[in-house]
Tab-separated table of C-alpha atoms in Angstrom:
chain	number	residue	atom	x	y	z
A	6	MET	CA	83.164	98.466	86.074
A	7	PHE	CA	86.277	98.255	88.176
A	8	VAL	CA	89.435	100.139	88.009
A	9	LYS	CA	92.386	97.826	89.490
A	10	GLU	CA	95.351	100.483	90.331
A	11	SER	CA	98.682	100.970	92.176
A	12	ARG	CA	97.567	103.444	94.536
A	13	ASP	CA	100.773	105.088	93.997
A	14	ASN	CA	99.005	108.295	92.595
A	15	TYR	CA	96.707	108.027	95.870
A	16	TYR	CA	99.183	109.538	98.656
A	17	MET	CA	96.257	111.216	100.894
A	18	LEU	CA	95.612	107.430	101.520
A	19	ASN	CA	99.437	106.215	102.592
A	20	TRP	CA	97.344	107.336	106.471
A	21	LEU	CA	95.429	104.292	106.187
A	22	ASP	CA	98.235	101.653	105.828
A	23	GLN	CA	98.517	101.939	110.194
A	24	PHE	CA	95.272	100.107	109.515
A	25	MET	CA	96.357	97.122	107.482
A	26	ILE	CA	99.243	95.985	109.911
A	27	GLY	CA	98.705	92.869	111.725
A	28	HIS	CA	95.594	91.556	109.519
A	29	LYS	CA	94.227	90.413	106.121
A	30	GLY	CA	91.405	92.516	105.936
A	31	PHE	CA	90.735	95.429	103.442
A	32	ILE	CA	89.317	98.625	104.146
A	33	CYS	CA	86.169	99.367	101.933
A	34	GLY	CA	83.384	101.727	101.640
A	35	GLY	CA	82.543	105.154	102.609
A	36	CYS	CA	85.479	106.521	104.397
A	37	PHE	CA	87.107	107.116	100.521
A	38	LYS	CA	84.146	109.742	100.633
A	39	ASN	CA	85.542	111.251	103.297
A	40	ILE	CA	89.560	111.376	101.892
A	41	PHE	CA	88.614	112.522	98.774
A	42	ASN	CA	85.480	115.289	99.980
A	43	LYS	CA	88.504	116.316	102.340
A	44	GLU	CA	86.162	115.061	105.477
A	45	LYS	CA	87.412	114.281	108.666
A	46	VAL	CA	87.214	110.111	108.889
A	47	LYS	CA	85.179	109.136	111.661
A	48	ASP	CA	85.612	104.983	110.863
A	49	LEU	CA	87.231	102.459	108.331
A	50	ASP	CA	85.125	99.246	107.393
A	51	ILE	CA	87.472	96.341	106.900
A	52	PHE	CA	86.503	93.508	105.401
A	53	PHE	CA	87.554	90.101	105.257
A	54	GLN	CA	87.972	87.140	102.784
A	55	SER	CA	87.118	84.457	105.087
A	56	ARG	CA	85.659	84.006	108.765
A	57	ALA	CA	89.518	82.684	109.727
A	58	ASP	CA	91.134	86.077	108.274
A	59	PHE	CA	88.589	87.725	110.400
A	60	GLU	CA	89.030	85.487	113.768
A	61	ASP	CA	93.537	86.378	113.502
A	62	ALA	CA	91.941	89.995	113.435
A	63	ILE	CA	90.473	90.349	116.164
A	64	GLU	CA	92.737	88.013	117.806
A	65	TYR	CA	95.772	91.195	116.996
A	66	TYR	CA	93.406	94.000	117.521
A	67	ASP	CA	92.813	92.567	120.889
A	68	SER	CA	96.252	91.934	122.129
A	69	LYS	CA	96.009	95.966	120.982
A	70	THR	CA	93.897	96.650	123.274
A	71	ALA	CA	95.574	94.986	126.027
A	72	GLY	CA	98.242	98.015	127.400
A	73	TYR	CA	100.487	97.702	130.395
A	74	TRP	CA	100.536	99.899	132.928
A	75	ILE	CA	103.735	102.172	134.548
A	76	ASP	CA	103.804	103.149	138.254
A	77	VAL	CA	105.732	106.469	139.266
A	78	ASP	CA	106.051	106.377	142.707
A	79	SER	CA	103.071	104.544	142.662
A	80	GLU	CA	100.994	107.766	142.124
A	81	LEU	CA	100.874	107.565	138.284
A	82	SER	CA	99.762	105.168	135.704
A	83	GLU	CA	100.006	105.503	132.309
A	84	ASP	CA	98.042	102.915	130.167
A	85	LYS	CA	99.843	102.573	127.049
A	86	ALA	CA	96.960	100.031	124.496
A	87	GLU	CA	97.200	101.511	121.272
A	88	TYR	CA	92.819	100.239	120.719
A	89	LYS	CA	90.326	100.340	122.634
A	90	PHE	CA	87.433	98.138	122.562
A	91	LEU	CA	84.485	100.302	121.684
A	92	TYR	CA	81.548	97.161	121.325
A	93	GLU	CA	80.840	93.836	119.429
A	94	ASN	CA	77.385	92.768	117.371
A	95	LYS	CA	76.422	89.954	114.824
A	96	ASN	CA	77.499	92.403	111.692
A	97	VAL	CA	81.053	93.933	114.324
A	98	LYS	CA	83.510	94.032	116.046
A	99	ALA	CA	84.731	97.814	117.019
A	100	TYR	CA	87.653	99.046	118.668
A	101	VAL	CA	88.622	103.011	118.840
A	102	HIS	CA	92.074	104.161	117.327
A	103	LYS	CA	93.141	105.877	120.535
A	104	GLU	CA	95.923	108.652	118.456
A	105	THR	CA	93.514	109.588	116.227
A	106	GLY	CA	90.390	108.813	117.390
A	107	VAL	CA	89.234	106.295	114.251
A	108	ARG	CA	87.122	103.754	114.641
A	109	ILE	CA	88.363	100.892	113.290
A	110	GLU	CA	84.897	98.043	112.358
A	111	LEU	CA	85.551	94.670	111.602
A	112	CYS	CA	83.047	93.382	109.535
A	113	SER	CA	81.734	90.041	110.073
A	114	LYS	CA	78.936	90.196	107.569
A	115	ILE	CA	80.254	89.022	104.060
A	116	PHE	CA	82.912	87.105	103.518
A	117	GLY	CA	84.568	87.473	99.867
A	118	THR	CA	87.471	89.402	98.175
A	119	ALA	CA	87.237	93.401	97.154
A	120	GLU	CA	85.680	93.148	94.309
A	121	ASP	CA	82.804	90.404	95.951
A	122	ILE	CA	82.410	92.800	98.662
A	123	LEU	CA	82.171	96.265	96.682
A	124	ASN	CA	79.509	94.133	94.155
A	125	GLN	CA	77.629	94.011	97.505
A	126	PHE	CA	77.776	97.553	98.123
A	127	ASP	CA	75.278	100.325	96.550
A	128	PHE	CA	76.012	103.772	95.804
A	129	THR	CA	78.885	103.847	93.152
A	130	ILE	CA	80.227	106.704	95.607
A	131	THR	CA	80.747	103.989	98.095
A	132	LYS	CA	82.367	101.282	95.970
A	133	PHE	CA	86.251	101.678	96.522
A	134	ALA	CA	88.552	98.764	98.352
A	135	TYR	CA	92.583	99.724	99.901
A	136	TYR	CA	93.854	96.270	100.000
A	137	LYS	CA	97.023	94.794	100.021
A	138	GLU	CA	98.377	91.723	96.983
A	139	GLU	CA	101.315	89.981	97.342
A	140	VAL	CA	103.477	90.483	93.558
A	141	GLU	CA	106.546	88.384	92.390
A	142	ASP	CA	109.318	89.984	93.136
A	143	GLU	CA	110.951	91.133	89.631
A	144	THR	CA	114.373	88.765	88.948
A	145	GLY	CA	114.572	91.159	85.389
A	146	ALA	CA	115.845	87.699	84.208
A	147	GLU	CA	114.191	84.673	83.771
A	148	VAL	CA	114.289	81.716	87.059
A	149	GLU	CA	116.757	79.176	86.317
A	150	ASN	CA	115.689	77.028	88.744
A	151	PRO	CA	111.621	77.030	89.074
A	152	SER	CA	111.301	74.536	91.910
A	153	LYS	CA	112.913	76.990	94.019
A	154	ASP	CA	111.116	79.860	95.825
A	155	ILE	CA	109.902	82.675	94.176
A	156	SER	CA	110.632	86.032	96.941
A	157	THR	CA	107.879	88.357	96.749
A	158	HIS	CA	106.704	91.423	98.513
A	159	ILE	CA	103.762	93.095	99.669
A	160	GLU	CA	101.999	95.958	97.651
A	161	TYR	CA	99.653	98.444	98.128
A	162	LYS	CA	96.230	98.678	95.596
A	163	ILE	CA	92.499	99.883	94.887
A	164	LEU	CA	89.731	99.179	93.197
A	165	VAL	CA	86.918	101.352	92.493
A	166	HIS	CA	84.004	101.634	90.538
A	167	ASP	CA	84.597	103.643	87.248
A	168	LYS	CA	82.406	106.122	87.494
A	169	PHE	CA	83.023	106.656	91.715
A	170	PHE	CA	85.077	110.362	91.251
A	171	GLU	CA	82.579	111.421	88.637
A	172	HIS	CA	79.653	111.095	90.967
A	173	LEU	CA	81.577	111.776	94.609
A	174	HIS	CA	82.328	115.233	92.104
A	175	MET	CA	78.552	115.455	91.047
A	176	LYS	CA	77.188	114.797	94.169
A	177	ARG	CA	75.284	112.602	93.108
A	178	LEU	CA	74.007	108.730	94.401
A	179	VAL	CA	73.754	106.019	91.814
A	180	THR	CA	73.137	102.303	92.141
A	181	ASP	CA	73.876	99.623	89.939
A	182	ASP	CA	71.048	96.903	88.321
A	183	LYS	CA	70.921	94.967	91.468
A	184	ILE	CA	70.160	96.414	95.466
A	185	PRO	CA	70.966	93.540	97.602
A	186	PHE	CA	69.187	95.217	100.027
A	187	PRO	CA	66.270	97.787	98.915
A	188	MET	CA	65.002	98.919	102.248
A	189	SER	CA	68.222	99.940	103.564
A	190	THR	CA	69.447	101.231	100.565
A	191	PHE	CA	66.401	103.518	100.576
A	192	GLU	CA	66.626	104.491	104.234
A	193	ARG	CA	71.057	105.741	103.404
A	194	ALA	CA	69.750	107.715	100.006
A	195	PHE	CA	67.585	110.225	102.989
A	196	ARG	CA	70.961	109.727	104.946
A	197	TYR	CA	72.947	111.148	101.802
A	198	ALA	CA	70.433	113.837	100.994
A	199	LYS	CA	70.720	115.545	104.382
A	200	TYR	CA	74.599	116.317	102.997
A	201	GLY	CA	73.919	117.832	99.549
A	202	TYR	CA	73.363	114.103	97.444
């Protein structure tokens, strides 16, 4: 049901890398529908494998909201914070990236791998994840001393429902057999219908 790929063929996702720095989270959900439809992205939902990873991300983003002030002749001050805190509830903590206006929502309602999270989503057109994977460096030969640490690097990957692009192109809302929150899905279907789905 899911296809895992390198992001090499998805250059239009490169701008998301700036939001993948400083934490172990991954981006999932509706923003990819907007990206591939060449629509403005208003928010990014970032999910995590564990509560500890979520809390580390909060610490990182909180540090990015603490700007500093420059006084020039005691008349002009400038805030150099990269993000601004927006709101917090039991499911998310949200910030806005000041330069782009993109809202970042750190999600704490569910935790798991990218596949675990996508399995909780209702429509195939939201089942897209952009994540980082630690990959062993290729040496070109067998390792002579396996007790030594093997060097690694980070690669960006995507995980996508195999019908994501087909259903997106057809503007078709399709769910899987199991819908975790049927009433929510029903309400979301009406919202998508307003956009021609």
